[in-house]
Amino acid sequence: MSGHGTPIPMSSHRSTGLSGTADVPGDKSISHRALILGALSVGETVITGLLEGQDVLDTAKAMQAMGADITRDEHGTWRVHGVGVGGFAEPGQVIDCGNSGTGVRLIMGAMATCPITATFTGDASLNKRPMARVTDPLALFGAQAVGRSGGRLPMTIVGADDPLPVRYTVPVPSAQVKSAVLLAGLNAPGQTVVIEQEATRDHTERMLAGFGAQITTEDTDEGRVIILTGQPELSPQTIVVPRDPSSAAFPVCAALITEGSDVLVPNIGLNPTRAGLFTTLREMGADLSYENQREEGGEPVADLRARFSPDMTGVEVPPERAASMIDEYPVLSVVAAFAKGDTVMRGVKELRVKESDRIEAMTTGLRANGVAVEDGPDWWIVTGRGMGNVRGGATCASHLDHRIAMSFLVMGLATQSPVHVDDGGPIATSFPVFEPLMADLGADIRRG
Ligand code: S3P
């Protein structure tokens, strides 16, 4: 598990002509939710395409500890026999969510309106991250939280015996907070209302509706108003998890900056709450096309085709697009280093409380590799050097953050000298097949 194992130093070396098909794994956000909602329904939910990264495996273990029966067959099909809304058993052990903010925050929400007590912990990264953003609204339902100072894990949540429904305006653009409140609302009587000023990924809403909950979303002057009717019986579902656009970002960006590349990344979900990176790359002049556009399971899907794009230019990313590409800014900053001119990213202070402070981690690593970067509390600007002109040669710290590790490894494919990463271990949290997948495309990424 990331943060618990021996560091895995990695390096990436100038490569040319990445080609072939990159079958990236299932969507992390959807995988967590499929397990949790499966655990909250009565009967058997069948999941294919589940991301088998450590973050999701930790959520599966947590659901088992709370009474769900979860199995995986030799074909990779997962079956979840749930306990029903309000039916979680009190776990006999501390729940270790590893590196996963999504896992811990969603599970806290789901158990906060059940009459059980659970203690949560994580790795060194997760135990630094703010939890008050979730425990504040959960307190409105009647749940109590006791954690370390600053609202950090390890933390114990005493679920409400007699939960109240809640009306809550999410103060930060966060799908995790929104989802924690909605999952808590599942076992509260009456209607729970969540209002978000900026639209964030809507997988929880879509999946709750799919499991048979009564849920509506309306865009109003106040923001996006989501109303959930509590205490439904959720019906088990068959879920095909789409592939993760956040993982697709790495082979796509690698192809754009690596001379002579032409890579196909099939079956990628282009839900507008997730696809901001691809829009931005196209604005920069990337040769990135959507082929075979279609709808699958109510989600827009396409095959992405990315080709080497030597003439990209920097852009100003509209701040209102931030939520739809929040996990992609690290790899965007790498592409920006190879573009001409400045790429300006504003309204991104949430990046400071991810698996690492991603602005700090990227700024430090980009500078060490010869790229000029300026940053402030909620903005950063990368001054591109143009294709072929990025020096490289430095070792970057991944700070227990999978996306930082993968971003710098993508960068080293096109720098003059190799780029080193102190620990590639965290990549297994979200993209366990990153190394073989990139090797198959022709990328020279090595251990050591
Ligand atoms: C996620 C929401 C985002 C994102 C994370 C996954 C989710 O976090 O960064 O990787 O699945 O709900 P925030 O809700 O903190 O923005």
CSV table of C-alpha atoms and ligand atoms in Angstrom, one decimal:
chain,number,residue,atom,x,y,z
A,1,MET,CA,0.0,0.0,0.0
A,2,SER,CA,1.3,3.4,-0.9
A,3,GLY,CA,3.0,5.2,2.0
A,4,HIS,CA,3.4,1.9,3.8
A,5,GLY,CA,5.9,0.3,1.4
A,6,THR,CA,9.5,0.8,0.4
A,7,PRO,CA,9.8,3.8,-2.1
A,8,ILE,CA,10.1,2.8,-5.7
A,9,PRO,CA,12.4,5.2,-7.5
A,10,MET,CA,11.6,5.6,-11.2
A,11,SER,CA,12.9,7.5,-14.2
A,12,SER,CA,11.7,8.3,-17.6
A,13,HIS,CA,13.8,8.8,-20.7
A,14,ARG,CA,13.4,10.6,-24.0
A,15,SER,CA,11.2,8.5,-26.3
A,16,THR,CA,9.8,8.8,-29.8
A,17,GLY,CA,6.8,7.5,-31.7
A,18,LEU,CA,4.5,6.3,-28.9
A,19,SER,CA,1.9,4.3,-30.7
A,20,GLY,CA,-0.9,1.8,-30.2
A,21,THR,CA,-3.9,1.5,-28.0
A,22,ALA,CA,-4.0,2.4,-24.4
A,23,ASP,CA,-6.7,0.5,-22.4
A,24,VAL,CA,-6.8,2.6,-19.3
A,25,PRO,CA,-8.5,1.2,-16.2
A,26,GLY,CA,-11.9,1.9,-14.8
A,27,ASP,CA,-13.0,5.2,-13.3
A,28,LYS,CA,-11.9,5.6,-9.7
A,29,SER,CA,-14.7,7.9,-8.7
A,30,ILE,CA,-17.3,5.6,-10.1
A,31,SER,CA,-15.6,2.5,-8.7
A,32,HIS,CA,-15.8,3.8,-5.1
A,33,ARG,CA,-19.4,4.7,-5.5
A,34,ALA,CA,-20.4,1.4,-7.1
A,35,LEU,CA,-19.0,-0.5,-4.1
A,36,ILE,CA,-20.6,1.8,-1.6
A,37,LEU,CA,-24.1,1.9,-3.2
A,38,GLY,CA,-23.9,-1.8,-3.8
A,39,ALA,CA,-23.2,-2.2,-0.1
A,40,LEU,CA,-26.2,-0.1,0.7
A,41,SER,CA,-28.7,-2.0,-1.5
A,42,VAL,CA,-30.4,-5.3,-0.7
A,43,GLY,CA,-29.4,-8.1,-3.1
A,44,GLU,CA,-26.5,-8.6,-5.5
A,45,THR,CA,-24.9,-5.8,-7.4
A,46,VAL,CA,-22.6,-7.0,-10.2
A,47,ILE,CA,-19.7,-4.7,-11.2
A,48,THR,CA,-17.4,-5.1,-14.2
A,49,GLY,CA,-14.5,-2.8,-15.1
A,50,LEU,CA,-14.0,-1.9,-11.5
A,51,LEU,CA,-10.7,-0.1,-10.9
A,52,GLU,CA,-8.5,-2.5,-9.0
A,53,GLY,CA,-6.3,0.2,-7.6
A,54,GLN,CA,-5.4,0.3,-3.9
A,55,ASP,CA,-7.8,3.2,-3.2
A,56,VAL,CA,-10.7,1.2,-4.4
A,57,LEU,CA,-9.6,-2.1,-2.8
A,58,ASP,CA,-9.4,-0.2,0.5
A,59,THR,CA,-13.0,0.9,0.0
A,60,ALA,CA,-14.0,-2.7,-0.7
A,61,LYS,CA,-12.4,-3.8,2.5
A,62,ALA,CA,-14.2,-1.1,4.5
A,63,MET,CA,-17.5,-2.2,3.0
A,64,GLN,CA,-16.8,-5.8,4.1
A,65,ALA,CA,-15.9,-4.6,7.6
A,66,MET,CA,-19.4,-2.9,7.7
A,67,GLY,CA,-21.2,-6.1,6.7
A,68,ALA,CA,-21.3,-6.3,2.9
A,69,ASP,CA,-20.3,-9.5,1.3
A,70,ILE,CA,-18.0,-8.8,-1.6
A,71,THR,CA,-16.4,-11.3,-4.0
A,72,ARG,CA,-14.3,-11.1,-7.2
A,73,ASP,CA,-14.3,-13.9,-9.7
A,74,GLU,CA,-11.4,-14.9,-11.9
A,75,HIS,CA,-12.7,-12.8,-14.8
A,76,GLY,CA,-12.6,-9.7,-12.6
A,77,THR,CA,-16.3,-9.4,-12.0
A,78,TRP,CA,-17.2,-8.1,-8.6
A,79,ARG,CA,-20.3,-9.1,-6.7
A,80,VAL,CA,-21.6,-7.0,-3.7
A,81,HIS,CA,-24.3,-8.3,-1.4
A,82,GLY,CA,-25.4,-5.2,0.4
A,83,VAL,CA,-26.9,-4.7,3.8
A,84,GLY,CA,-29.5,-2.1,2.8
A,85,VAL,CA,-29.8,1.6,3.7
A,86,GLY,CA,-29.1,2.1,7.4
A,87,GLY,CA,-27.9,-1.5,7.7
A,88,PHE,CA,-24.2,-1.1,8.2
A,89,ALA,CA,-22.7,-3.2,11.0
A,90,GLU,CA,-20.2,-1.6,13.4
A,91,PRO,CA,-16.7,-2.4,12.2
A,92,GLY,CA,-14.6,-4.3,14.7
A,93,GLN,CA,-11.3,-2.8,13.4
A,94,VAL,CA,-10.1,0.7,12.5
A,95,ILE,CA,-11.0,1.4,8.9
A,96,ASP,CA,-7.8,2.1,6.9
A,97,CYS,CA,-8.6,4.1,3.7
A,98,GLY,CA,-4.9,4.2,2.7
A,99,ASN,CA,-4.3,7.2,0.4
A,100,SER,CA,-7.9,7.8,-0.5
A,101,GLY,CA,-9.7,11.0,0.3
A,102,THR,CA,-12.7,9.9,-1.8
A,103,GLY,CA,-12.9,6.6,0.0
A,104,VAL,CA,-12.8,8.0,3.5
A,105,ARG,CA,-15.1,11.0,3.0
A,106,LEU,CA,-17.7,9.0,1.2
A,107,ILE,CA,-17.7,6.2,3.7
A,108,MET,CA,-17.9,8.6,6.6
A,109,GLY,CA,-20.9,10.1,5.0
A,110,ALA,CA,-22.6,6.8,4.4
A,111,MET,CA,-22.1,5.6,8.0
A,112,ALA,CA,-22.8,9.0,9.7
A,113,THR,CA,-26.6,8.4,9.8
A,114,CYS,CA,-26.3,4.8,11.0
A,115,PRO,CA,-26.2,4.0,14.8
A,116,ILE,CA,-22.6,2.7,14.7
A,117,THR,CA,-19.2,4.1,15.6
A,118,ALA,CA,-16.2,3.8,13.3
A,119,THR,CA,-12.6,4.9,13.5
A,120,PHE,CA,-10.8,5.9,10.3
A,121,THR,CA,-7.2,6.3,9.4
A,122,GLY,CA,-5.0,6.5,6.3
A,123,ASP,CA,-1.5,6.9,5.1
A,124,ALA,CA,0.8,9.9,5.9
A,125,SER,CA,-0.8,11.8,3.0
A,126,LEU,CA,-4.4,11.2,3.9
A,127,ASN,CA,-3.8,11.8,7.6
A,128,LYS,CA,-2.8,15.4,6.7
A,129,ARG,CA,-5.9,16.2,4.7
A,130,PRO,CA,-8.8,18.3,6.0
A,131,MET,CA,-11.9,16.3,7.2
A,132,ALA,CA,-13.9,19.2,8.8
A,133,ARG,CA,-15.3,19.9,5.3
A,134,VAL,CA,-17.1,16.6,5.7
A,135,THR,CA,-17.6,16.3,9.5
A,136,ASP,CA,-19.2,19.8,9.7
A,137,PRO,CA,-22.2,18.9,7.5
A,138,LEU,CA,-22.3,15.4,9.1
A,139,ALA,CA,-22.8,17.1,12.5
A,140,LEU,CA,-26.0,18.7,11.2
A,141,PHE,CA,-27.4,15.2,10.7
A,142,GLY,CA,-26.5,14.4,14.4
A,143,ALA,CA,-23.2,12.6,13.9
A,144,GLN,CA,-20.2,13.4,16.1
A,145,ALA,CA,-16.6,13.4,15.1
A,146,VAL,CA,-13.5,13.3,17.2
A,147,GLY,CA,-10.2,13.5,15.4
A,148,ARG,CA,-6.8,15.0,15.7
A,149,SER,CA,-6.3,18.7,15.8
A,150,GLY,CA,-7.2,20.5,12.7
A,151,GLY,CA,-9.9,17.9,11.9
A,152,ARG,CA,-7.4,15.3,10.7
A,153,LEU,CA,-7.4,11.5,10.8
A,154,PRO,CA,-7.3,9.3,12.7
A,155,MET,CA,-10.8,10.1,13.5
A,156,THR,CA,-13.8,8.5,15.1
A,157,ILE,CA,-17.3,9.1,13.8
A,158,VAL,CA,-20.3,8.3,16.1
A,159,GLY,CA,-23.2,7.9,13.8
A,160,ALA,CA,-26.5,9.6,14.6
A,161,ASP,CA,-29.1,7.4,16.3
A,162,ASP,CA,-31.9,9.6,15.2
A,163,PRO,CA,-30.7,11.4,12.1
A,164,LEU,CA,-32.3,14.7,10.8
A,165,PRO,CA,-32.4,15.6,7.2
A,166,VAL,CA,-30.2,18.5,6.2
A,167,ARG,CA,-30.1,21.5,3.8
A,168,TYR,CA,-26.5,22.3,3.1
A,169,THR,CA,-24.7,24.6,0.8
A,170,VAL,CA,-21.3,23.1,0.0
A,171,PRO,CA,-18.7,25.9,0.7
A,172,VAL,CA,-15.9,24.5,-1.5
A,173,PRO,CA,-16.3,23.0,-4.9
A,174,SER,CA,-16.0,19.4,-3.8
A,175,ALA,CA,-17.8,16.3,-5.1
A,176,GLN,CA,-16.5,14.4,-2.1
A,177,VAL,CA,-18.3,16.8,0.3
A,178,LYS,CA,-21.4,16.8,-1.8
A,179,SER,CA,-21.4,13.0,-2.0
A,180,ALA,CA,-20.8,12.6,1.7
A,181,VAL,CA,-23.8,14.7,2.5
A,182,LEU,CA,-26.0,12.8,-0.1
A,183,LEU,CA,-24.9,9.4,1.3
A,184,ALA,CA,-25.7,10.6,4.8
A,185,GLY,CA,-29.0,11.8,3.6
A,186,LEU,CA,-29.9,8.3,2.4
A,187,ASN,CA,-30.6,7.2,5.9
A,188,ALA,CA,-32.2,10.4,7.2
A,189,PRO,CA,-36.0,10.7,7.0
A,190,GLY,CA,-37.5,13.3,4.6
A,191,GLN,CA,-35.6,15.4,2.1
A,192,THR,CA,-31.9,16.2,2.2
A,193,VAL,CA,-31.0,19.2,0.1
A,194,VAL,CA,-27.5,19.9,-1.2
A,195,ILE,CA,-26.6,23.1,-3.0
A,196,GLU,CA,-23.4,23.6,-4.9
A,197,GLN,CA,-22.3,26.9,-6.4
A,198,GLU,CA,-20.0,25.2,-8.9
A,199,ALA,CA,-21.0,22.0,-10.6
A,200,THR,CA,-18.7,19.1,-9.6
A,201,ARG,CA,-18.6,15.6,-10.9
A,202,ASP,CA,-22.1,14.2,-10.6
A,203,HIS,CA,-21.5,10.4,-10.4
A,204,THR,CA,-23.2,10.1,-7.0
A,205,GLU,CA,-26.4,11.7,-8.2
A,206,ARG,CA,-26.5,9.6,-11.4
A,207,MET,CA,-25.7,6.4,-9.6
A,208,LEU,CA,-28.2,7.0,-6.8
A,209,ALA,CA,-30.9,7.5,-9.4
A,210,GLY,CA,-29.8,4.3,-11.1
A,211,PHE,CA,-30.1,2.4,-7.8
A,212,GLY,CA,-33.7,3.7,-7.5
A,213,ALA,CA,-33.4,6.6,-5.1
A,214,GLN,CA,-35.6,9.7,-5.6
A,215,ILE,CA,-33.2,12.4,-6.5
A,216,THR,CA,-33.6,15.6,-8.5
A,217,THR,CA,-31.1,18.2,-9.7
A,218,GLU,CA,-32.1,21.7,-10.7
A,219,ASP,CA,-29.9,24.7,-11.8
A,220,THR,CA,-31.2,27.8,-10.0
A,221,ASP,CA,-30.0,31.3,-9.1
A,222,GLU,CA,-28.7,29.8,-5.8
A,223,GLY,CA,-26.7,27.2,-7.7
A,224,ARG,CA,-27.2,23.6,-8.4
A,225,VAL,CA,-29.9,22.3,-6.0
A,226,ILE,CA,-29.9,18.5,-5.4
A,227,ILE,CA,-32.9,17.0,-3.5
A,228,LEU,CA,-32.7,13.5,-2.2
A,229,THR,CA,-35.6,11.7,-0.5
A,230,GLY,CA,-34.2,9.7,2.4
A,231,GLN,CA,-34.7,6.0,3.4
A,232,PRO,CA,-35.3,4.5,0.0
A,233,GLU,CA,-34.8,0.8,-0.7
A,234,LEU,CA,-32.0,0.7,-3.1
A,235,SER,CA,-32.2,-2.0,-5.8
A,236,PRO,CA,-29.1,-3.8,-6.8
A,237,GLN,CA,-27.6,-3.0,-10.2
A,238,THR,CA,-25.4,-4.3,-12.9
A,239,ILE,CA,-22.7,-1.7,-13.3
A,240,VAL,CA,-20.2,-1.4,-16.1
A,241,VAL,CA,-17.6,1.1,-14.9
A,242,PRO,CA,-16.4,3.4,-17.7
A,243,ARG,CA,-12.7,4.0,-18.2
A,244,ASP,CA,-11.2,6.9,-16.2
A,245,PRO,CA,-10.7,10.2,-18.1
A,246,SER,CA,-8.2,11.2,-15.3
A,247,SER,CA,-6.1,8.1,-16.1
A,248,ALA,CA,-6.5,8.6,-19.9
A,249,ALA,CA,-4.9,12.0,-19.3
A,250,PHE,CA,-1.5,10.5,-18.9
A,251,PRO,CA,-1.1,8.5,-22.2
A,252,VAL,CA,-2.9,11.4,-24.0
A,253,CYS,CA,-0.5,14.0,-22.7
A,254,ALA,CA,2.5,11.7,-23.3
A,255,ALA,CA,1.5,11.4,-27.0
A,256,LEU,CA,1.0,15.1,-27.4
A,257,ILE,CA,4.6,15.9,-26.3
A,258,THR,CA,6.5,12.9,-27.6
A,259,GLU,CA,7.7,13.3,-31.2
A,260,GLY,CA,6.0,11.1,-33.8
A,261,SER,CA,3.3,9.8,-31.5
A,262,ASP,CA,-0.2,8.6,-32.5
A,263,VAL,CA,-2.1,6.9,-29.6
A,264,LEU,CA,-5.6,5.7,-29.3
A,265,VAL,CA,-7.3,5.7,-25.9
A,266,PRO,CA,-10.6,4.0,-26.3
A,267,ASN,CA,-13.9,4.2,-24.3
A,268,ILE,CA,-13.3,7.3,-22.3
A,269,GLY,CA,-16.1,8.9,-20.4
A,270,LEU,CA,-16.6,12.5,-21.5
A,271,ASN,CA,-19.1,13.5,-18.8
A,272,PRO,CA,-18.8,17.3,-18.9
A,273,THR,CA,-18.1,17.4,-15.2
A,274,ARG,CA,-14.8,15.5,-15.9
A,275,ALA,CA,-13.7,16.4,-19.4
A,276,GLY,CA,-12.2,19.9,-18.9
A,277,LEU,CA,-8.6,18.8,-19.6
A,278,PHE,CA,-9.4,17.6,-23.1
A,279,THR,CA,-11.2,20.9,-23.9
A,280,THR,CA,-8.2,22.8,-22.6
A,281,LEU,CA,-5.7,20.8,-24.6
A,282,ARG,CA,-7.7,21.3,-27.8
A,283,GLU,CA,-7.7,25.1,-27.1
A,284,MET,CA,-3.9,24.9,-26.8
A,285,GLY,CA,-3.8,23.4,-30.3
A,286,ALA,CA,-3.4,19.8,-29.4
A,287,ASP,CA,-4.1,17.2,-32.1
A,288,LEU,CA,-6.6,15.4,-30.0
A,289,SER,CA,-9.8,14.1,-31.6
A,290,TYR,CA,-12.9,12.4,-30.3
A,291,GLU,CA,-13.6,9.3,-32.4
A,292,ASN,CA,-16.7,7.1,-32.4
A,293,GLN,CA,-18.6,9.4,-30.1
A,294,ARG,CA,-21.5,7.6,-28.4
A,295,GLU,CA,-23.6,7.3,-25.3
A,296,GLU,CA,-23.0,4.4,-22.9
A,297,GLY,CA,-24.9,3.9,-19.6
A,298,GLY,CA,-26.2,7.5,-19.9
A,299,GLU,CA,-22.7,8.9,-20.2
A,300,PRO,CA,-21.1,10.4,-23.3
A,301,VAL,CA,-18.1,8.2,-24.3
A,302,ALA,CA,-15.5,8.5,-27.1
A,303,ASP,CA,-12.2,7.0,-28.3
A,304,LEU,CA,-9.5,9.6,-27.8
A,305,ARG,CA,-6.9,9.9,-30.5
A,306,ALA,CA,-3.8,12.0,-29.5
A,307,ARG,CA,-1.0,12.8,-31.9
A,308,PHE,CA,2.3,14.6,-31.4
A,309,SER,CA,1.5,18.3,-31.3
A,310,PRO,CA,4.7,20.4,-31.7
A,311,ASP,CA,2.9,23.8,-31.9
A,312,MET,CA,0.8,24.0,-28.8
A,313,THR,CA,0.5,27.4,-27.2
A,314,GLY,CA,-0.3,28.4,-23.6
A,315,VAL,CA,-3.8,29.4,-22.7
A,316,GLU,CA,-5.6,30.9,-19.7
A,317,VAL,CA,-7.8,28.2,-18.3
A,318,PRO,CA,-11.2,29.6,-17.3
A,319,PRO,CA,-11.5,29.3,-13.5
A,320,GLU,CA,-15.1,28.0,-13.9
A,321,ARG,CA,-13.6,25.0,-15.7
A,322,ALA,CA,-11.5,24.0,-12.7
A,323,ALA,CA,-13.9,21.5,-11.1
A,324,SER,CA,-14.1,19.6,-14.3
A,325,MET,CA,-10.4,19.0,-14.5
A,326,ILE,CA,-9.2,19.4,-10.9
A,327,ASP,CA,-7.1,16.2,-10.9
A,328,GLU,CA,-5.6,17.0,-14.3
A,329,TYR,CA,-3.8,20.3,-13.5
A,330,PRO,CA,-0.5,18.5,-12.7
A,331,VAL,CA,-0.3,16.8,-16.1
A,332,LEU,CA,-1.6,20.0,-17.8
A,333,SER,CA,1.3,21.9,-16.2
A,334,VAL,CA,3.7,19.4,-17.9
A,335,VAL,CA,2.1,19.9,-21.3
A,336,ALA,CA,2.3,23.7,-20.7
A,337,ALA,CA,6.1,23.4,-20.2
A,338,PHE,CA,6.3,22.2,-23.8
A,339,ALA,CA,3.9,24.8,-25.3
A,340,LYS,CA,4.8,28.3,-26.4
A,341,GLY,CA,4.0,31.1,-24.0
A,342,ASP,CA,2.2,31.2,-20.6
A,343,THR,CA,-0.4,28.8,-19.3
A,344,VAL,CA,-2.4,30.6,-16.6
A,345,MET,CA,-4.3,28.5,-14.1
A,346,ARG,CA,-6.5,30.4,-11.6
A,347,GLY,CA,-9.1,29.5,-9.0
A,348,VAL,CA,-7.4,26.3,-8.1
A,349,LYS,CA,-6.7,26.5,-4.4
A,350,GLU,CA,-8.3,23.0,-3.9
A,351,LEU,CA,-5.1,21.7,-5.5
A,352,ARG,CA,-3.3,22.5,-2.3
A,353,VAL,CA,-5.3,20.0,-0.3
A,354,LYS,CA,-5.2,17.0,-2.6
A,355,GLU,CA,-3.0,13.9,-2.0
A,356,SER,CA,-0.3,16.5,-1.8
A,357,ASP,CA,-0.1,20.3,-2.2
A,358,ARG,CA,-0.1,19.8,-6.0
A,359,ILE,CA,0.8,23.4,-6.9
A,360,GLU,CA,3.8,23.2,-4.6
A,361,ALA,CA,4.8,19.7,-5.8
A,362,MET,CA,4.6,20.6,-9.5
A,363,THR,CA,6.2,24.0,-9.1
A,364,THR,CA,9.2,22.6,-7.3
A,365,GLY,CA,9.7,19.8,-9.8
A,366,LEU,CA,9.1,21.9,-12.9
A,367,ARG,CA,11.6,24.5,-11.7
A,368,ALA,CA,14.2,21.8,-10.9
A,369,ASN,CA,13.8,20.6,-14.5
A,370,GLY,CA,14.4,24.1,-16.0
A,371,VAL,CA,10.8,25.4,-16.3
A,372,ALA,CA,9.8,28.9,-15.1
A,373,VAL,CA,6.8,28.8,-12.8
A,374,GLU,CA,5.1,31.4,-10.7
A,375,ASP,CA,2.5,30.6,-8.1
A,376,GLY,CA,0.2,32.1,-5.5
A,377,PRO,CA,-2.4,30.8,-3.0
A,378,ASP,CA,-4.9,29.8,-5.7
A,379,TRP,CA,-3.1,30.3,-9.0
A,380,TRP,CA,0.0,29.3,-11.0
A,381,ILE,CA,1.5,30.2,-14.3
A,382,VAL,CA,3.8,28.0,-16.3
A,383,THR,CA,6.0,29.6,-18.9
A,384,GLY,CA,6.3,27.2,-21.8
A,385,ARG,CA,9.7,26.6,-23.3
A,386,GLY,CA,8.5,25.1,-26.6
A,387,MET,CA,8.8,21.5,-27.8
A,388,GLY,CA,12.3,20.0,-27.4
A,389,ASN,CA,13.5,22.8,-25.1
A,390,VAL,CA,12.8,21.5,-21.6
A,391,ARG,CA,16.0,20.4,-19.9
A,392,GLY,CA,14.9,17.8,-17.4
A,393,GLY,CA,17.6,16.0,-15.4
A,394,ALA,CA,16.2,16.5,-11.9
A,395,THR,CA,14.7,14.2,-9.3
A,396,CYS,CA,11.1,15.1,-8.3
A,397,ALA,CA,9.4,14.2,-5.1
A,398,SER,CA,6.0,12.5,-5.5
A,399,HIS,CA,4.9,13.3,-2.0
A,400,LEU,CA,2.8,10.1,-1.8
A,401,ASP,CA,0.8,11.4,-4.7
A,402,HIS,CA,0.1,9.2,-7.7
A,403,ARG,CA,-0.7,12.0,-10.1
A,404,ILE,CA,2.5,13.9,-9.3
A,405,ALA,CA,4.5,10.8,-9.9
A,406,MET,CA,2.8,10.0,-13.3
A,407,SER,CA,3.0,13.7,-14.4
A,408,PHE,CA,6.8,13.9,-14.0
A,409,LEU,CA,7.2,10.5,-15.6
A,410,VAL,CA,5.2,11.8,-18.6
A,411,MET,CA,7.4,14.9,-18.7
A,412,GLY,CA,10.7,12.9,-18.9
A,413,LEU,CA,9.6,11.3,-22.2
A,414,ALA,CA,10.2,14.6,-23.9
A,415,THR,CA,12.9,16.4,-21.9
A,416,GLN,CA,16.5,16.6,-23.0
A,417,SER,CA,17.7,14.6,-19.9
A,418,PRO,CA,15.8,11.9,-18.0
A,419,VAL,CA,13.5,12.9,-15.2
A,420,HIS,CA,13.6,10.9,-12.0
A,421,VAL,CA,10.8,10.4,-9.4
A,422,ASP,CA,11.7,9.5,-5.9
A,423,ASP,CA,8.8,7.1,-5.4
A,424,GLY,CA,6.5,5.7,-8.0
A,425,GLY,CA,4.8,3.4,-5.5
A,426,PRO,CA,1.7,5.7,-5.2
A,427,ILE,CA,0.8,5.1,-8.8
A,428,ALA,CA,-0.8,1.8,-7.8
A,429,THR,CA,-3.6,3.7,-6.0
A,430,SER,CA,-5.3,4.7,-9.2
A,431,PHE,CA,-3.4,3.3,-12.2
A,432,PRO,CA,-1.9,-0.1,-11.3
A,433,VAL,CA,-1.1,-0.9,-15.0
A,434,PHE,CA,0.6,2.4,-15.8
A,435,GLU,CA,4.0,0.9,-16.3
A,436,PRO,CA,3.1,-1.9,-18.7
A,437,LEU,CA,0.6,0.3,-20.5
A,438,MET,CA,3.2,3.0,-21.1
A,439,ALA,CA,5.8,0.4,-22.1
A,440,ASP,CA,3.5,-1.1,-24.6
A,441,LEU,CA,3.1,2.3,-26.2
A,442,GLY,CA,6.9,2.6,-26.5
A,443,ALA,CA,7.6,4.9,-23.5
A,444,ASP,CA,10.9,4.4,-21.8
A,445,ILE,CA,10.0,4.5,-18.2
A,446,ARG,CA,12.2,2.5,-15.8
A,447,ARG,CA,12.4,1.5,-12.2
A,448,GLY,CA,15.5,3.0,-10.6
B,1,S3P,C1,-13.5,13.0,-6.4
B,1,S3P,C2,-13.6,14.3,-6.2
B,1,S3P,C3,-12.5,15.3,-6.3
B,1,S3P,C4,-11.2,14.6,-7.0
B,1,S3P,C5,-11.0,13.2,-6.5
B,1,S3P,C6,-12.2,12.3,-6.7
B,1,S3P,C7,-14.6,12.1,-6.2
B,1,S3P,O1,-12.1,15.7,-5.0
B,1,S3P,O2,-10.1,15.4,-6.7
B,1,S3P,O3,-9.9,12.7,-7.1
B,1,S3P,O4,-14.6,11.0,-6.6
B,1,S3P,O5,-15.7,12.6,-5.7
B,1,S3P,P1,-12.8,16.9,-4.2
B,1,S3P,O6,-14.2,16.5,-4.0
B,1,S3P,O7,-12.0,17.1,-3.0
B,1,S3P,O8,-12.7,18.0,-5.2
